Amino acid sequence: MLGSELVIRALAREGVRTIFSLSGNQIMPLYDACIDAGIRIVHVRHEAAAVFMADAWAQVTGEIGVAMLTAGPGLSNGVAPLFSALHAESPLLLLSGDSPTSEDGMGSFQELDQATMTRPATKLSRRVSSFDALRPSVHEAIAVAMAPRRGPVHLALPFDLLTAQVPDQDPAAPALGVEPRPVSDADLGVLGKLLTQAQRPVILAGPSACRGHARPAWDALTATLQAPVISMESPRGLRDPSIGAAAQGIAQADVVVLAGKRLDFTLGFGKPGVFSANAQVVVIDPDATLLERAHSLLGSRLCLALQADPIAALQALAQRQATSAPRHAWRQQVAQAVASREQACPVSPPPGAIGSRHLCEQVQTLLAQAQEPILVCDGGEFGQWAQAFCRAPVRLINGVSGAIGGGICYAIAAKIARPQATVVVLMGDGTSGFHFMEFDTAVRENAPFVAVIGNDDRWNAEHLIQLRDYGEDRLIGCALAPTSRYESAAAALGALGCLVSEPDQLGPALQAAVQSQTPACVNVRISSQPAPVFTTASASVH
């Protein structure tokens, strides 16, 4: 058999049935092998889109997402979304074609040190160097991607290894699962004592806890440990509109457990004011370097650091001790803070204009009526309104990396993963332009979704920064053309296009989009507004 067949058969044995890809010379042998293996190739219009889609597949399903790119610029075009997948904690395998090993150092076509390029954005990056390593490398890479903390991995596959005849190999996939590091009874005892004695504990969880398939386990821990869990996956950190005024509750906690939540800029590096001066901080993380960071940033405020899978450690604690004393008042206070949508300085749109909040509330009405809604929110100022006022059991956002523009790709992959779902993506007019051509992919792949564009003719986040820091007379480079007709561009690619410029047009346009059997683009002219920041007047618990 060919080396390419070994690779694809290894993927099939791992349960892979869908690959996101853009074709190219060096991966044609892999394409051919997919036919006999029954693996679907979703063929995209840009390499970055393939990686974004694999990321979304992983987030929606909890399975490994697979992207396949060609060599040289094909691979380099797909590197940026790896950074997003790394910070979103998405198990993703990127396979790339590579120049032949027999031509190393000779100036081969598209010769590039791919592994060095992708290594900073992956858990594992490797160039396969021999026929014998092809199949085991695939299994090992997937095992690493799926192990705590989950994340992307990359294998570069030289063309001569893919096209050579190789001996058939044992079809049985090896058991390469990475076992989580166990927590000692002594450490569990210390952690249990801290949580039992706490009056106002809070558990901050990382992006993996935001996934729909992980939520039941975290909800069970909240009930057993009687400690509220706040999941964080936004680059805006404590100012993330989707967690309301949670920062006010976190600042009052007497025990803070970072359960897989990185101590970084999103938590103000743990500086005074983020946590109470008297708060005891616990860090549970599979990454030893993040424990070292916590020691460096927190000093004596760090009372316990455990290298472990956080959910496994907390579940072990929950099994070991009875339900903690109820903290009804504290849990209610934190819940109210997270749910708060009270703005300190609300700004209303001009009369007759469509405001971001009104648009998002209209979209939420549709999501609430859907049997299986999936919500995708891109970044930017409009994206923050969407994250604040729209919700669904499955939600994908641009993530801690702060990357923008992947929303259309996420929506397509989510629809392919869950064909019966109603998938809605909300994004600004700026972010929509990154991968707008993927409407063509959605049409070809029969993946109808609804794209709602909040269109204010500008990159509003950057516009507001310039306005604040430099003044109105020094605005530059943030305006977009008011003549752009996104709905017409989508229609030209085979989608349904709707333009909304008046409030009474909004409801019918959204209904038509949801009922459409094709992808739909609803271009909504909105009043430009800054992202919301929430507060709460609820009483403190002492």
PDB file of C-alpha atoms in Angstrom, residues 349-483:
ATOM      1  CA  PRO A 349     -29.304  54.614  19.609  1.00  0.00           C
ATOM      2  CA  PRO A 350     -30.832  57.614  17.804  1.00  0.00           C
ATOM      3  CA  PRO A 351     -34.619  57.518  17.280  1.00  0.00           C
ATOM      4  CA  GLY A 352     -35.544  55.147  14.481  1.00  0.00           C
ATOM      5  CA  ALA A 353     -32.106  53.510  14.396  1.00  0.00           C
ATOM      6  CA  ILE A 354     -31.428  49.846  15.167  1.00  0.00           C
ATOM      7  CA  GLY A 355     -29.350  49.407  18.302  1.00  0.00           C
ATOM      8  CA  SER A 356     -27.028  46.456  18.889  1.00  0.00           C
ATOM      9  CA  ARG A 357     -28.967  45.293  21.937  1.00  0.00           C
ATOM     10  CA  HIS A 358     -32.289  45.303  20.099  1.00  0.00           C
ATOM     11  CA  LEU A 359     -30.791  43.338  17.217  1.00  0.00           C
ATOM     12  CA  CYS A 360     -29.285  40.743  19.548  1.00  0.00           C
ATOM     13  CA  GLU A 361     -32.488  40.384  21.531  1.00  0.00           C
ATOM     14  CA  GLN A 362     -34.373  39.709  18.301  1.00  0.00           C
ATOM     15  CA  VAL A 363     -31.835  37.024  17.387  1.00  0.00           C
ATOM     16  CA  GLN A 364     -32.172  35.539  20.874  1.00  0.00           C
ATOM     17  CA  THR A 365     -35.923  35.159  20.337  1.00  0.00           C
ATOM     18  CA  LEU A 366     -35.166  32.971  17.322  1.00  0.00           C
ATOM     19  CA  LEU A 367     -32.547  30.963  19.195  1.00  0.00           C
ATOM     20  CA  ALA A 368     -34.991  30.340  22.034  1.00  0.00           C
ATOM     21  CA  GLN A 369     -37.519  28.922  19.555  1.00  0.00           C
ATOM     22  CA  ALA A 370     -35.029  26.557  17.899  1.00  0.00           C
ATOM     23  CA  GLN A 371     -34.903  22.939  19.069  1.00  0.00           C
ATOM     24  CA  GLU A 372     -31.128  22.662  18.733  1.00  0.00           C
ATOM     25  CA  PRO A 373     -29.595  26.148  18.560  1.00  0.00           C
ATOM     26  CA  ILE A 374     -25.878  26.776  18.088  1.00  0.00           C
ATOM     27  CA  LEU A 375     -24.591  30.306  18.571  1.00  0.00           C
ATOM     28  CA  VAL A 376     -21.398  31.656  17.017  1.00  0.00           C
ATOM     29  CA  CYS A 377     -20.128  35.116  18.008  1.00  0.00           C
ATOM     30  CA  ASP A 378     -17.155  36.736  16.346  1.00  0.00           C
ATOM     31  CA  GLY A 379     -15.040  39.427  18.016  1.00  0.00           C
ATOM     32  CA  GLY A 380     -15.164  43.216  17.861  1.00  0.00           C
ATOM     33  CA  GLU A 381     -17.558  45.642  19.501  1.00  0.00           C
ATOM     34  CA  PHE A 382     -20.721  44.196  17.940  1.00  0.00           C
ATOM     35  CA  GLY A 383     -19.510  40.734  18.867  1.00  0.00           C
ATOM     36  CA  GLN A 384     -19.511  41.762  22.532  1.00  0.00           C
ATOM     37  CA  TRP A 385     -23.173  42.748  22.316  1.00  0.00           C
ATOM     38  CA  ALA A 386     -23.900  39.351  20.798  1.00  0.00           C
ATOM     39  CA  GLN A 387     -22.025  37.559  23.561  1.00  0.00           C
ATOM     40  CA  ALA A 388     -23.892  39.585  26.181  1.00  0.00           C
ATOM     41  CA  PHE A 389     -27.454  39.182  24.925  1.00  0.00           C
ATOM     42  CA  CYS A 390     -27.465  35.933  22.943  1.00  0.00           C
ATOM     43  CA  ARG A 391     -27.038  32.472  24.401  1.00  0.00           C
ATOM     44  CA  ALA A 392     -27.418  28.833  23.414  1.00  0.00           C
ATOM     45  CA  PRO A 393     -26.443  25.444  24.859  1.00  0.00           C
ATOM     46  CA  VAL A 394     -23.571  25.353  22.343  1.00  0.00           C
ATOM     47  CA  ARG A 395     -21.646  28.577  21.813  1.00  0.00           C
ATOM     48  CA  LEU A 396     -18.451  29.346  19.909  1.00  0.00           C
ATOM     49  CA  ILE A 397     -16.667  32.682  20.187  1.00  0.00           C
ATOM     50  CA  ASN A 398     -13.387  34.095  18.889  1.00  0.00           C
ATOM     51  CA  GLY A 399     -11.664  33.023  22.132  1.00  0.00           C
ATOM     52  CA  VAL A 400      -8.813  34.122  24.355  1.00  0.00           C
ATOM     53  CA  SER A 401      -6.454  34.514  21.404  1.00  0.00           C
ATOM     54  CA  GLY A 402      -8.414  37.577  20.312  1.00  0.00           C
ATOM     55  CA  ALA A 403      -8.393  36.413  16.694  1.00  0.00           C
ATOM     56  CA  ILE A 404     -11.308  37.641  14.619  1.00  0.00           C
ATOM     57  CA  GLY A 405     -12.850  36.646  11.319  1.00  0.00           C
ATOM     58  CA  GLY A 406     -13.405  32.923  11.828  1.00  0.00           C
ATOM     59  CA  GLY A 407     -17.137  33.158  12.549  1.00  0.00           C
ATOM     60  CA  ILE A 408     -18.409  32.048   9.134  1.00  0.00           C
ATOM     61  CA  CYS A 409     -16.005  29.099   9.207  1.00  0.00           C
ATOM     62  CA  TYR A 410     -17.141  28.118  12.707  1.00  0.00           C
ATOM     63  CA  ALA A 411     -20.778  28.246  11.621  1.00  0.00           C
ATOM     64  CA  ILE A 412     -20.224  26.011   8.592  1.00  0.00           C
ATOM     65  CA  ALA A 413     -18.347  23.376  10.591  1.00  0.00           C
ATOM     66  CA  ALA A 414     -20.962  23.482  13.363  1.00  0.00           C
ATOM     67  CA  LYS A 415     -23.726  22.839  10.824  1.00  0.00           C
ATOM     68  CA  ILE A 416     -21.802  19.956   9.250  1.00  0.00           C
ATOM     69  CA  ALA A 417     -21.177  18.453  12.694  1.00  0.00           C
ATOM     70  CA  ARG A 418     -24.818  18.924  13.780  1.00  0.00           C
ATOM     71  CA  PRO A 419     -26.959  18.900  10.593  1.00  0.00           C
ATOM     72  CA  GLN A 420     -30.247  19.277  12.503  1.00  0.00           C
ATOM     73  CA  ALA A 421     -29.082  22.336  14.440  1.00  0.00           C
ATOM     74  CA  THR A 422     -30.087  25.939  13.823  1.00  0.00           C
ATOM     75  CA  VAL A 423     -26.738  27.689  13.527  1.00  0.00           C
ATOM     76  CA  VAL A 424     -26.567  31.472  13.833  1.00  0.00           C
ATOM     77  CA  VAL A 425     -23.379  33.543  13.612  1.00  0.00           C
ATOM     78  CA  LEU A 426     -23.293  37.202  14.633  1.00  0.00           C
ATOM     79  CA  MET A 427     -20.411  39.396  13.504  1.00  0.00           C
ATOM     80  CA  GLY A 428     -19.509  42.927  12.578  1.00  0.00           C
ATOM     81  CA  ASP A 429     -19.055  44.151   9.037  1.00  0.00           C
ATOM     82  CA  GLY A 430     -15.276  44.175   9.499  1.00  0.00           C
ATOM     83  CA  THR A 431     -14.904  40.600  10.691  1.00  0.00           C
ATOM     84  CA  SER A 432     -17.303  39.297   8.047  1.00  0.00           C
ATOM     85  CA  GLY A 433     -14.799  40.130   5.330  1.00  0.00           C
ATOM     86  CA  PHE A 434     -12.075  37.705   6.408  1.00  0.00           C
ATOM     87  CA  HIS A 435     -13.744  34.559   5.081  1.00  0.00           C
ATOM     88  CA  PHE A 436     -16.818  35.785   3.226  1.00  0.00           C
ATOM     89  CA  MET A 437     -16.047  33.527   0.260  1.00  0.00           C
ATOM     90  CA  GLU A 438     -16.792  30.534   2.484  1.00  0.00           C
ATOM     91  CA  PHE A 439     -20.469  31.163   1.712  1.00  0.00           C
ATOM     92  CA  ASP A 440     -19.547  29.308  -1.465  1.00  0.00           C
ATOM     93  CA  THR A 441     -18.289  26.408   0.650  1.00  0.00           C
ATOM     94  CA  ALA A 442     -21.514  26.373   2.661  1.00  0.00           C
ATOM     95  CA  VAL A 443     -23.607  26.250  -0.515  1.00  0.00           C
ATOM     96  CA  ARG A 444     -21.530  23.450  -2.054  1.00  0.00           C
ATOM     97  CA  GLU A 445     -21.523  21.434   1.182  1.00  0.00           C
ATOM     98  CA  ASN A 446     -25.251  21.947   1.841  1.00  0.00           C
ATOM     99  CA  ALA A 447     -24.578  23.566   5.222  1.00  0.00           C
ATOM    100  CA  PRO A 448     -27.254  26.247   5.684  1.00  0.00           C
ATOM    101  CA  PHE A 449     -26.647  28.699   8.510  1.00  0.00           C
ATOM    102  CA  VAL A 450     -27.722  32.249   9.314  1.00  0.00           C
ATOM    103  CA  ALA A 451     -25.154  35.052   9.315  1.00  0.00           C
ATOM    104  CA  VAL A 452     -26.250  38.291  10.983  1.00  0.00           C
ATOM    105  CA  ILE A 453     -23.949  41.228  10.241  1.00  0.00           C
ATOM    106  CA  GLY A 454     -24.099  44.252  12.546  1.00  0.00           C
ATOM    107  CA  ASN A 455     -23.058  46.850   9.995  1.00  0.00           C
ATOM    108  CA  ASP A 456     -21.888  50.254  11.231  1.00  0.00           C
ATOM    109  CA  ASP A 457     -19.418  50.975   8.395  1.00  0.00           C
ATOM    110  CA  ARG A 458     -16.333  50.795  10.575  1.00  0.00           C
ATOM    111  CA  TRP A 459     -13.892  48.793  12.631  1.00  0.00           C
ATOM    112  CA  ASN A 460     -15.591  50.136  15.733  1.00  0.00           C
ATOM    113  CA  ALA A 461     -13.249  48.764  18.418  1.00  0.00           C
ATOM    114  CA  GLU A 462     -10.245  50.463  16.836  1.00  0.00           C
ATOM    115  CA  HIS A 463     -12.279  53.573  16.006  1.00  0.00           C
ATOM    116  CA  LEU A 464     -13.144  53.946  19.689  1.00  0.00           C
ATOM    117  CA  ILE A 465      -9.512  53.459  20.740  1.00  0.00           C
ATOM    118  CA  GLN A 466      -8.403  56.203  18.364  1.00  0.00           C
ATOM    119  CA  LEU A 467     -11.196  58.491  19.528  1.00  0.00           C
ATOM    120  CA  ARG A 468     -10.262  57.957  23.169  1.00  0.00           C
ATOM    121  CA  ASP A 469      -6.470  58.093  22.874  1.00  0.00           C
ATOM    122  CA  TYR A 470      -5.838  60.474  19.978  1.00  0.00           C
ATOM    123  CA  GLY A 471      -8.949  62.548  19.420  1.00  0.00           C
ATOM    124  CA  GLU A 472     -11.574  62.933  16.726  1.00  0.00           C
ATOM    125  CA  ASP A 473      -9.248  64.815  14.388  1.00  0.00           C
ATOM    126  CA  ARG A 474      -6.825  61.876  14.251  1.00  0.00           C
ATOM    127  CA  LEU A 475      -9.131  59.048  13.183  1.00  0.00           C
ATOM    128  CA  ILE A 476      -7.517  56.964  10.457  1.00  0.00           C
ATOM    129  CA  GLY A 477      -7.892  53.596   8.748  1.00  0.00           C
ATOM    130  CA  CYS A 478     -11.022  52.342  10.503  1.00  0.00           C
ATOM    131  CA  ALA A 479     -13.826  53.357   8.147  1.00  0.00           C
ATOM    132  CA  LEU A 480     -15.555  50.895   5.826  1.00  0.00           C
ATOM    133  CA  ALA A 481     -17.565  51.717   2.724  1.00  0.00           C
ATOM    134  CA  PRO A 482     -21.261  52.414   3.379  1.00  0.00           C
ATOM    135  CA  THR A 483     -21.958  51.205  -0.163  1.00  0.00           C
TER     136      THR A 483
END
